[in-house]
Tab-separated table of C-alpha atoms and ligand atoms in Angstrom:
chain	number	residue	atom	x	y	z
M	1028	UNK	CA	-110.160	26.969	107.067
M	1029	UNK	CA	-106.923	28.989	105.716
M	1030	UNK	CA	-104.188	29.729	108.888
M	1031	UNK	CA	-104.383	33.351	109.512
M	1032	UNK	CA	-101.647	35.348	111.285
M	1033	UNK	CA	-99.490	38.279	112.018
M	1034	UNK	CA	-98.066	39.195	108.917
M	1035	UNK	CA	-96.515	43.454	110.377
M	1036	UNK	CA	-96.128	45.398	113.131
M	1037	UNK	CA	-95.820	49.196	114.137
M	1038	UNK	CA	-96.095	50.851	117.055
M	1039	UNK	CA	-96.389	54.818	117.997
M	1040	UNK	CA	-96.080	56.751	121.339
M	1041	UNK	CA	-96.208	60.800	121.473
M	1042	UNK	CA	-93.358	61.908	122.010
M	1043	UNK	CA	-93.439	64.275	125.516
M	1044	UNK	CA	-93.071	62.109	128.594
M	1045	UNK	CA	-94.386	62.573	131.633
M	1046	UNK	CA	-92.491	61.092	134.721
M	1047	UNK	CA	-93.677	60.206	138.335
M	1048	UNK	CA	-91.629	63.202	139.226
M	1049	UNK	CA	-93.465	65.335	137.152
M	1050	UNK	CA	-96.590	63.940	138.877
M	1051	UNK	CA	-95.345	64.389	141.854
M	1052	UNK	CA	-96.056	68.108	141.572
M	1053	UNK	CA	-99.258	67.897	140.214
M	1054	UNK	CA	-100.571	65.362	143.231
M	1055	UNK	CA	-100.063	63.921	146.173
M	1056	UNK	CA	-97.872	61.413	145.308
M	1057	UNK	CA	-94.505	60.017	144.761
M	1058	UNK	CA	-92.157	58.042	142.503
M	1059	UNK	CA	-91.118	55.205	145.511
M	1060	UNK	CA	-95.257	54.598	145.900
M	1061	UNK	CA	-95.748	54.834	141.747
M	1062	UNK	CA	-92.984	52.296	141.294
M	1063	UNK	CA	-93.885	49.326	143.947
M	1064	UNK	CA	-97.588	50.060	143.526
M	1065	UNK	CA	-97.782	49.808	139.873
M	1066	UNK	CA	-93.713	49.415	138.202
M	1067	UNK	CA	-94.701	52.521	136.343
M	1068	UNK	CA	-91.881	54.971	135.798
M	1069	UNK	CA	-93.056	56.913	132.927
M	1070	UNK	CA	-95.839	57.286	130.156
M	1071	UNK	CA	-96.001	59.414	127.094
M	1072	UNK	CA	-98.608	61.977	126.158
M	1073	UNK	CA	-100.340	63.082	122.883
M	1074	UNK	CA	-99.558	66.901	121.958
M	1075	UNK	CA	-102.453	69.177	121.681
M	1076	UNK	CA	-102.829	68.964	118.312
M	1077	UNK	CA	-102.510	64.844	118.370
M	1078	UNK	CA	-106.028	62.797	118.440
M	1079	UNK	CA	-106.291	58.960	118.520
M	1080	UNK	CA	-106.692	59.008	114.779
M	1081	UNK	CA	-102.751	60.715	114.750
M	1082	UNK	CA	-101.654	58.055	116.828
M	1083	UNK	CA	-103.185	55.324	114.790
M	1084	UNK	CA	-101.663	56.551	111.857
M	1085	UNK	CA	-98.198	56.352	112.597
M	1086	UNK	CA	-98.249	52.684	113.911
M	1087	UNK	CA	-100.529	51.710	110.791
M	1088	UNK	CA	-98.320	53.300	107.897
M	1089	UNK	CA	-95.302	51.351	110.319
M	1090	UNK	CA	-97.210	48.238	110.280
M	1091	UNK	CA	-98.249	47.880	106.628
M	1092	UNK	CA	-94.458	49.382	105.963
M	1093	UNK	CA	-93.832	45.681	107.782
M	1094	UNK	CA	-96.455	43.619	105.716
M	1095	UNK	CA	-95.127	45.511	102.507
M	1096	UNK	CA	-98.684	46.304	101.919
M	1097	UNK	CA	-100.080	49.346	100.359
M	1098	UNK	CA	-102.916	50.810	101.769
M	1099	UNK	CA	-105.148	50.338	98.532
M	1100	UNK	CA	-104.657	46.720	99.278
M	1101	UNK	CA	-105.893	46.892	102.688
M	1102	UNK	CA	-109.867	45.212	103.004
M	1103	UNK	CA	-110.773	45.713	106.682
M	1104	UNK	CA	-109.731	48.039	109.504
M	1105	UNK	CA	-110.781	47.432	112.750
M	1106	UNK	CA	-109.697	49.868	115.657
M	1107	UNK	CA	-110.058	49.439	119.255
M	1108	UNK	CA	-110.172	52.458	121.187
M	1109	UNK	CA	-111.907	53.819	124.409
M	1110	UNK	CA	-110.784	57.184	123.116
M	1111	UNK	CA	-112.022	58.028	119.568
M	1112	UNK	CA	-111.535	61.096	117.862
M	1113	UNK	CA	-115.632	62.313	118.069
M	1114	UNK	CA	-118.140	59.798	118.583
M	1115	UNK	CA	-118.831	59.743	114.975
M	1116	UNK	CA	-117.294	59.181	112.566
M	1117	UNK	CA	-115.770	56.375	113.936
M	1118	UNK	CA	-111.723	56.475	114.475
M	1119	UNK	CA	-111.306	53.464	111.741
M	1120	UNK	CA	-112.837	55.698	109.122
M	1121	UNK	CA	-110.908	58.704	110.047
M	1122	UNK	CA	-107.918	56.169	109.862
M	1123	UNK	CA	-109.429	54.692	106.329
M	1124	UNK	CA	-109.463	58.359	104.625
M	1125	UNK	CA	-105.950	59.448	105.742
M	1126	UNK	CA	-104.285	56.184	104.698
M	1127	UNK	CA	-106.412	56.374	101.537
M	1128	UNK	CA	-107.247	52.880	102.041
M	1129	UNK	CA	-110.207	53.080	99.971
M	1130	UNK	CA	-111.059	49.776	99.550
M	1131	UNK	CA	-111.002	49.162	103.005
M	1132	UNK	CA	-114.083	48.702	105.250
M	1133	UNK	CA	-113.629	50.640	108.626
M	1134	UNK	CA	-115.522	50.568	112.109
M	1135	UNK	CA	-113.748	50.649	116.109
M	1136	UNK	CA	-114.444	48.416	118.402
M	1137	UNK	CA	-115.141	49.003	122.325
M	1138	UNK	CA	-114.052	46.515	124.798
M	1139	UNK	CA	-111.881	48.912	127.046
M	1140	UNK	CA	-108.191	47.380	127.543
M	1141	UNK	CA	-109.358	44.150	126.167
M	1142	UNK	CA	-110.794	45.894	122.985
M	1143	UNK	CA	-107.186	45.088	121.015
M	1144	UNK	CA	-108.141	41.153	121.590
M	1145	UNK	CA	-111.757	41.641	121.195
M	1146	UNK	CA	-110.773	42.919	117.768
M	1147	UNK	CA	-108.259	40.135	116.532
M	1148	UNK	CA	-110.879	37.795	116.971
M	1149	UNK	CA	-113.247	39.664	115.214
M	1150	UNK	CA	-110.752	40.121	112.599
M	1151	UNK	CA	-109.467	36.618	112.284
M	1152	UNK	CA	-113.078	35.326	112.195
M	1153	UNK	CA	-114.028	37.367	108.946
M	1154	UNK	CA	-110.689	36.448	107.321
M	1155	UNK	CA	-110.649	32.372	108.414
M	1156	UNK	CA	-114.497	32.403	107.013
M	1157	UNK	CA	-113.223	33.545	103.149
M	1158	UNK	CA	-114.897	37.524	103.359
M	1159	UNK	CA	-111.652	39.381	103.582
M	1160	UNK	CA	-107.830	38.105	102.612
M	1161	UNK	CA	-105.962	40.667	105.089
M	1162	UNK	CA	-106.926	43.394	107.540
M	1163	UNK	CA	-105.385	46.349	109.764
M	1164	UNK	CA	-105.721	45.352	113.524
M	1165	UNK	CA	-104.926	48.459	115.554
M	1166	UNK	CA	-105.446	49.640	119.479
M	1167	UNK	CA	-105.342	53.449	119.975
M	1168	UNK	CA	-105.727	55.799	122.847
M	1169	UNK	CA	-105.623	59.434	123.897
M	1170	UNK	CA	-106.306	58.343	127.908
M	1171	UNK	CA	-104.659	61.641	128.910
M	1172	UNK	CA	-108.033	63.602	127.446
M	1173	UNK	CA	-110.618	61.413	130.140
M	1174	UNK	CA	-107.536	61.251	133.086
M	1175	UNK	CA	-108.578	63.788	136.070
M	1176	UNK	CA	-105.234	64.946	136.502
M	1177	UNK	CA	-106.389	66.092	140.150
M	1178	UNK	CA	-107.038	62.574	141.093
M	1179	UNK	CA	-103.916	60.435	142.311
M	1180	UNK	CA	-105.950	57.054	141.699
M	1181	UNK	CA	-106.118	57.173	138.323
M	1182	UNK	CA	-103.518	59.870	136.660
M	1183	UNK	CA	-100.836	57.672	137.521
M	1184	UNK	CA	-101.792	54.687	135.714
M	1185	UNK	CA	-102.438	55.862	132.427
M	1186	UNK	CA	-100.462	57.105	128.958
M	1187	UNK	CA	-100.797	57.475	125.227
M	1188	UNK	CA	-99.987	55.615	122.239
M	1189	UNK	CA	-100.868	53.074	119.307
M	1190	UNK	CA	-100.282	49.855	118.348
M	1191	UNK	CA	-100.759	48.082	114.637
M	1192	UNK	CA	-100.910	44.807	113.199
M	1193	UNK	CA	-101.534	43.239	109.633
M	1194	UNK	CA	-103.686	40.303	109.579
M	1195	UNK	CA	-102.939	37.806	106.497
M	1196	UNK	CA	-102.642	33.645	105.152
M	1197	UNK	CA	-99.729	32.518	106.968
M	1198	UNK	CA	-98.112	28.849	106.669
M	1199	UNK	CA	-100.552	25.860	108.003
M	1200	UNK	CA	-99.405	25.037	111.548
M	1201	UNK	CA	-98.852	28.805	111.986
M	1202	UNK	CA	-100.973	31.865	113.353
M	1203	UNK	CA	-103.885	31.925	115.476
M	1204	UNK	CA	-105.307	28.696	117.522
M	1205	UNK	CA	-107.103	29.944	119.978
M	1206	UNK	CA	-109.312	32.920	121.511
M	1207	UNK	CA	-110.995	33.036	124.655
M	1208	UNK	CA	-113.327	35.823	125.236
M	1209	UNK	CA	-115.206	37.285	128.412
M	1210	UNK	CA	-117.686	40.350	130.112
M	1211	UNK	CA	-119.356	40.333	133.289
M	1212	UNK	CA	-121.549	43.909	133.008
M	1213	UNK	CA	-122.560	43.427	136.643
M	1214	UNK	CA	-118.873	45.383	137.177
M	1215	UNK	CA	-119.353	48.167	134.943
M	1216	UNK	CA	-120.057	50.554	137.540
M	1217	UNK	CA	-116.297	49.566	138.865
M	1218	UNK	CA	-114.446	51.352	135.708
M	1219	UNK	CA	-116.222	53.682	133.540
M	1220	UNK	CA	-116.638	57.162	132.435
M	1221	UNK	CA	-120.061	57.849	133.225
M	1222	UNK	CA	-120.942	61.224	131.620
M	1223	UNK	CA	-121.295	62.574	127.649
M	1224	UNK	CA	-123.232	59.823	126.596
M	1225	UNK	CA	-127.341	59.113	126.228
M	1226	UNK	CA	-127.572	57.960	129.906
M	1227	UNK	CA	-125.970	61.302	130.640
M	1228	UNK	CA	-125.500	63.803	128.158
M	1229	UNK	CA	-122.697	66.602	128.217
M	1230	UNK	CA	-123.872	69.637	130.294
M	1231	UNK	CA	-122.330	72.385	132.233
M	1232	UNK	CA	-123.454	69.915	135.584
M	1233	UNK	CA	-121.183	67.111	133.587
M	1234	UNK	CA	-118.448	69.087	133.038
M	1235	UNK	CA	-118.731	70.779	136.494
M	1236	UNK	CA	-118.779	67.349	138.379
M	1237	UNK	CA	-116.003	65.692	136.085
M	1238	UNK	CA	-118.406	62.753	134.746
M	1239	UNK	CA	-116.101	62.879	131.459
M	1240	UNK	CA	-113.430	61.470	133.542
M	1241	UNK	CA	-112.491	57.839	133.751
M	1242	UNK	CA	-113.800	56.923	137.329
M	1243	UNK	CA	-112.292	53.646	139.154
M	1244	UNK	CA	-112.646	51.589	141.977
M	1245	UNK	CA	-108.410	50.570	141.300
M	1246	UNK	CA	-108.560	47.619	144.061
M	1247	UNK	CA	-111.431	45.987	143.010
M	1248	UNK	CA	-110.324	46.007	139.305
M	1249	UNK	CA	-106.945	44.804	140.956
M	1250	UNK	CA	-108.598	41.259	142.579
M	1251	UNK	CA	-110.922	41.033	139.558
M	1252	UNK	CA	-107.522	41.007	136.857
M	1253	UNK	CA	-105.807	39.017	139.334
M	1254	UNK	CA	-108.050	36.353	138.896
M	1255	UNK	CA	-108.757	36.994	135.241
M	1256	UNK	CA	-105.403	37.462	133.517
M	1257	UNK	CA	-104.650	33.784	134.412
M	1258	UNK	CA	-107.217	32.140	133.827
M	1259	UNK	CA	-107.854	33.766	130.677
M	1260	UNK	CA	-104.644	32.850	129.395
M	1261	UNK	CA	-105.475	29.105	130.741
M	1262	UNK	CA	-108.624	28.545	128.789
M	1263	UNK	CA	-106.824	29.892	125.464
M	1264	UNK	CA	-104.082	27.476	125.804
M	1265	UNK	CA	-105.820	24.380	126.546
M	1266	UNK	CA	-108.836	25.521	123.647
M	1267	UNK	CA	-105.195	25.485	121.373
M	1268	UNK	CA	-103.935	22.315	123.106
M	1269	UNK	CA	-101.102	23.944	124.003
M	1270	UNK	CA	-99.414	22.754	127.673
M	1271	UNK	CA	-97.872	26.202	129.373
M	1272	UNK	CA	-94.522	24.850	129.939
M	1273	UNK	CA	-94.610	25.523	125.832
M	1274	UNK	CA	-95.288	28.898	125.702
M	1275	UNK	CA	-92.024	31.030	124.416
M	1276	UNK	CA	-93.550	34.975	125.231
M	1277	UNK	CA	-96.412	35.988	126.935
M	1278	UNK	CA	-97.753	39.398	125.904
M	1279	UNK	CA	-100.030	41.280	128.661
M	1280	UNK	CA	-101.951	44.278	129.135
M	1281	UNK	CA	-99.419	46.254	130.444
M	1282	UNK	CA	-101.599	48.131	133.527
M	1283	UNK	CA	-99.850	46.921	136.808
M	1284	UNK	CA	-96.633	45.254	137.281
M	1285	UNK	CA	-98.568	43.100	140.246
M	1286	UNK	CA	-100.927	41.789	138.175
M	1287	UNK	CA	-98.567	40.584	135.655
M	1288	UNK	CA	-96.811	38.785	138.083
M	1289	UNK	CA	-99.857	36.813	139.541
M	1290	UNK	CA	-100.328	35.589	136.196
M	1291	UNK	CA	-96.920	35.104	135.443
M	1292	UNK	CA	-97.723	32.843	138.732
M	1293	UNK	CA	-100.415	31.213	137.839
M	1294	UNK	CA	-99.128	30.108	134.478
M	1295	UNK	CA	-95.711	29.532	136.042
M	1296	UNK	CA	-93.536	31.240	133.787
M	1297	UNK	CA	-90.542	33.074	134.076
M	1298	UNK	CA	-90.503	36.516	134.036
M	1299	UNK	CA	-87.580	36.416	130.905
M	1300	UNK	CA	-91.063	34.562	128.974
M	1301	UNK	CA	-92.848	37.724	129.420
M	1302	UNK	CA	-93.029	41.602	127.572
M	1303	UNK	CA	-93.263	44.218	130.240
M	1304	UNK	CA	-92.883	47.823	128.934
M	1305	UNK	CA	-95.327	49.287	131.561
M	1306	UNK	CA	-92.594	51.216	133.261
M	1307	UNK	CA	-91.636	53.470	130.031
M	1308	UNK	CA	-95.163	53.809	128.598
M	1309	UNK	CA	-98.360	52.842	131.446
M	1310	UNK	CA	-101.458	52.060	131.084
M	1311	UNK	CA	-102.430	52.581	127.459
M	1312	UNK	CA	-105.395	50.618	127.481
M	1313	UNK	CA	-106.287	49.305	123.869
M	1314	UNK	CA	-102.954	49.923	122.640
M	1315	UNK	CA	-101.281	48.351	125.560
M	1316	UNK	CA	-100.841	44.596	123.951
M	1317	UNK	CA	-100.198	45.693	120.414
M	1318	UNK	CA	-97.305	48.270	121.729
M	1319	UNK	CA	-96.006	45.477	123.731
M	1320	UNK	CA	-95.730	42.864	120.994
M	1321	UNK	CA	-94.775	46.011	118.332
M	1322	UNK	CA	-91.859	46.506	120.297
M	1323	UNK	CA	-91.183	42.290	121.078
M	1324	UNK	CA	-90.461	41.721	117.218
M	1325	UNK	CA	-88.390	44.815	116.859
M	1326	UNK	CA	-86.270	43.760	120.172
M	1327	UNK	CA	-85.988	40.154	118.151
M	1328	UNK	CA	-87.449	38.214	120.918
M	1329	UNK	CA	-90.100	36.385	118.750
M	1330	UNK	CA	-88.888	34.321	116.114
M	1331	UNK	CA	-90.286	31.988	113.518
M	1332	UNK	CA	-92.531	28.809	115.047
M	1333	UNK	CA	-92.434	30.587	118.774
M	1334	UNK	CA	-95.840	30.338	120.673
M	1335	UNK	CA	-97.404	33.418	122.018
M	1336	UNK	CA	-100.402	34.174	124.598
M	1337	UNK	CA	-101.448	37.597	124.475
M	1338	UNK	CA	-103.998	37.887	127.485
M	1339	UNK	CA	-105.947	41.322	128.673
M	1340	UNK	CA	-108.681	42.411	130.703
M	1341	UNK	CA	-110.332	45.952	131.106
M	1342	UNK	CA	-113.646	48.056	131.672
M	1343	UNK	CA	-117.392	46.925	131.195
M	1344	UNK	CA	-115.451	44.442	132.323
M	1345	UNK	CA	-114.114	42.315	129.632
M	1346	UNK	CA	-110.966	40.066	129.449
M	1347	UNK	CA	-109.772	38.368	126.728
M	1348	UNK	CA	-106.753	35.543	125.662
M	1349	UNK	CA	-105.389	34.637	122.798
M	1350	UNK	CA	-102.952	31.545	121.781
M	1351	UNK	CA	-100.830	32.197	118.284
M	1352	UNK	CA	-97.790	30.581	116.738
M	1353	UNK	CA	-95.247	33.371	115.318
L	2864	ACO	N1	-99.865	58.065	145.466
L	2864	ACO	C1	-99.845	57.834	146.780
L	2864	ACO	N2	-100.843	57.219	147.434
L	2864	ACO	C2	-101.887	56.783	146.713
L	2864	ACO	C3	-101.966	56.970	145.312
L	2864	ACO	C4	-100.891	57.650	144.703
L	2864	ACO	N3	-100.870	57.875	143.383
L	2864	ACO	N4	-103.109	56.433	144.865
L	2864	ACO	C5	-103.724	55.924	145.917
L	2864	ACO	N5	-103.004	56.133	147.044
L	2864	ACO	C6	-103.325	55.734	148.401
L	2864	ACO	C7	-104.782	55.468	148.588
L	2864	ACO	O1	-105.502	56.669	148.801
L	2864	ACO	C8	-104.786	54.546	149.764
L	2864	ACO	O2	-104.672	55.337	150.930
L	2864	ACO	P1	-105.614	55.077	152.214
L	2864	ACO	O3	-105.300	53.657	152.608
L	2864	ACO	O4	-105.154	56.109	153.157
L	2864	ACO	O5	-106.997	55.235	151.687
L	2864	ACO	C9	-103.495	53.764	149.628
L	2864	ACO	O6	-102.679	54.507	148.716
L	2864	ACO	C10	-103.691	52.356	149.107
L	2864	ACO	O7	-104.610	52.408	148.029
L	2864	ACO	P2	-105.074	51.124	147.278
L	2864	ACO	O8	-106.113	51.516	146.287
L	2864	ACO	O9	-105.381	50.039	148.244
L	2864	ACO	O10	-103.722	50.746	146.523
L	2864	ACO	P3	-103.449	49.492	145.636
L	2864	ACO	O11	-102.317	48.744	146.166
L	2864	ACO	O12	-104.703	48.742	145.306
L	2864	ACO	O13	-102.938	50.167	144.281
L	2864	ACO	C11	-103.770	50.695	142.098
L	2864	ACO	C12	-103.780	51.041	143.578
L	2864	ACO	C13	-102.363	50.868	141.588
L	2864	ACO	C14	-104.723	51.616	141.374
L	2864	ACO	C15	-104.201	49.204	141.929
L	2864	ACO	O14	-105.380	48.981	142.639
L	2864	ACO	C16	-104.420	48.832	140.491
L	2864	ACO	O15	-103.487	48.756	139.717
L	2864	ACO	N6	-105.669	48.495	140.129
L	2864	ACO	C17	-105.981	48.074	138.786
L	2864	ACO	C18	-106.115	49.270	137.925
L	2864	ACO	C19	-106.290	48.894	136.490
L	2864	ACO	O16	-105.547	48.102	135.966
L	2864	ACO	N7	-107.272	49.437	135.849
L	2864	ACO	C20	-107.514	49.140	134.499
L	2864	ACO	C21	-107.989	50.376	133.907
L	2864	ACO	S1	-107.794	50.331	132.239
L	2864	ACO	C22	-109.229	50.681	131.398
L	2864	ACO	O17	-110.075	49.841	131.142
L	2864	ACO	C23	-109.338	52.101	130.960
């Protein structure tokens, strides 16, 4: 089977910020809490007239700019989102029409904060087995439409933004090795936004009891990605055959500074061998990892032959790890 890889990169946030200190008048909290709980200083949020599809865009016309590929060239677009535009269409062929990749076949993909991974493997799969020669990888989200901006829990964690990357034939030896993916459904009820769909369709009762709201039970999800992050990351490197002590950057979900840092731990690696951006931009679910790596290759700390883990977890729940060499 052909190597596959990373061939471009783009990333996107909005561009109005919200700080802690702005949320500091809109609940009861404050920056000092914000910072130790979670390392979060700041996230960005979409304008009124921005969906996840606008996001998308800009880090996929940045990412293909990267590949120096035209969109007419491009065969598959996956996007992970929690956060589509409408529930159909789907975001990927909203994304399709405005790039005018026509050739392109287009669906999203939901596994939460680990729906970016999810996705690569899905992608990688189809490409390694011969059906498509390149595809557009991309995590989007408009979290700040299903954040209760009354709830302190929650409205901290979470901002906007996209992330993009072009799938291709790379060099043997190079690209993907290894993907480890995971759900346990028995901890749905933990993270979840439990009204507007069939179980519980959109009704003035919905609306009027916030069930369009992302709902969480934060410490429980806290000891569950913990645990997970880890040994995630664990299981991808020793499917690759890769010993830890070789990895150059690790690449996380960027929800919680705390959890990083357990599996920083765990892995024991320095915290120079890992991307943290979750102080400028939050929890962006999806688009966390791709944002993160987006902004790794434009900061020139990957280069040629390094060896990357990108390792996430997130609602349903899901986690997923991924081993790659740059
Ligand atoms: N400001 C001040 N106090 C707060 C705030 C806030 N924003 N939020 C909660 N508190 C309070 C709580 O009410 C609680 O007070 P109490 O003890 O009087 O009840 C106290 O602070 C401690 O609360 P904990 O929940 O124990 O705080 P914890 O240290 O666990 O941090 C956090 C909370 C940051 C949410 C953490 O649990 C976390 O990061 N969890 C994981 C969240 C996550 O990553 N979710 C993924 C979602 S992504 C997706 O799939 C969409």
């Amino acid at each position: 089977m052909k190597a596959v890889g990373i061939i471009g990169t783009g990333m996107y946030v909005p561009e109005r910020i919200l700080t802690n200190h702005d949320l500091e008048k809109m609940v009861d909290t404050n920056d000092e809490w914000i910072v130790t709980r979670t390392g979060i200083r700041e996230r960005h949020i979409a304008a009124e007239n921005q969906a996840t599809s606008d996001l998308a865009h800009e880090a996929a016309v940045r990412a293909l700019e990267s590949a120096k590929l035209k969109p007419e060239d491009v065969e598959l677009i996956i996007v992970a989102t929690i956060t589509p535009d409408m529930f159909f269409p789907s975001t990927a062929c909203i994304l399709q029409d405005r790039l005018g990749a026509r050739r392109a076949a287009a669906f999203d993909l939901s596994a939460a904060c680990s729906g970016f991974i999810y996705s690569l493997a899905t992608a990688v799969s189809m490409l390694k087995s011969g059906m498509y020669r390149n595809a557009l990888v991309v995590g989007a989200e408009c979290l700040s439409r299903i954040t209760d901006y009354t709830d302190r829990n929650t409205c901290i964690l979470f901002g906007d933004g996209a992330g993009a990357v072009v799938l291709g034939e790379v060099p043997e030896g190079r690209g993907f090795l290894s993907f480890e993916l995971g759900a346990d459904g028995s901890g749905g009820p933990l993270l979840n936004i439990a009204g507007g769909g069939s179980r519980l369709p959109a009704s003035a009762d919905t609306v009027e009891s916030k069930a369009h709201y992302i709902r969480m039970a934060g410490n429980e999800v806290f000891k569950f990605a913990v645990r997970i992050m880890g040994s995630a990351a664990e299981e991808a490197l020793r499917k690759a055959g890769i010993d830890k002590k070789d990895v150059d950057l690790l690449v996380p979900h960027q929800a919680n500074i705390r959890i990083i840092q357990a599996a920083l731990g765990r892995l024991e690696l320095p915290e120079e061998k890992c991307m943290i951006n979750l102080d400028r931009y939050g929890n962006a679910s999806a688009a966390s990892i791709p944002i993160a790596l987006a902004e790794a290759v434009e900061q020139g700390r990957v280069r040629e032959g390094d060896c990357l883990v990108l390792v996430g977890f997130g609602g349903g729940l899901t986690w997923g790890a991924s081993v790659l060499i740059w």
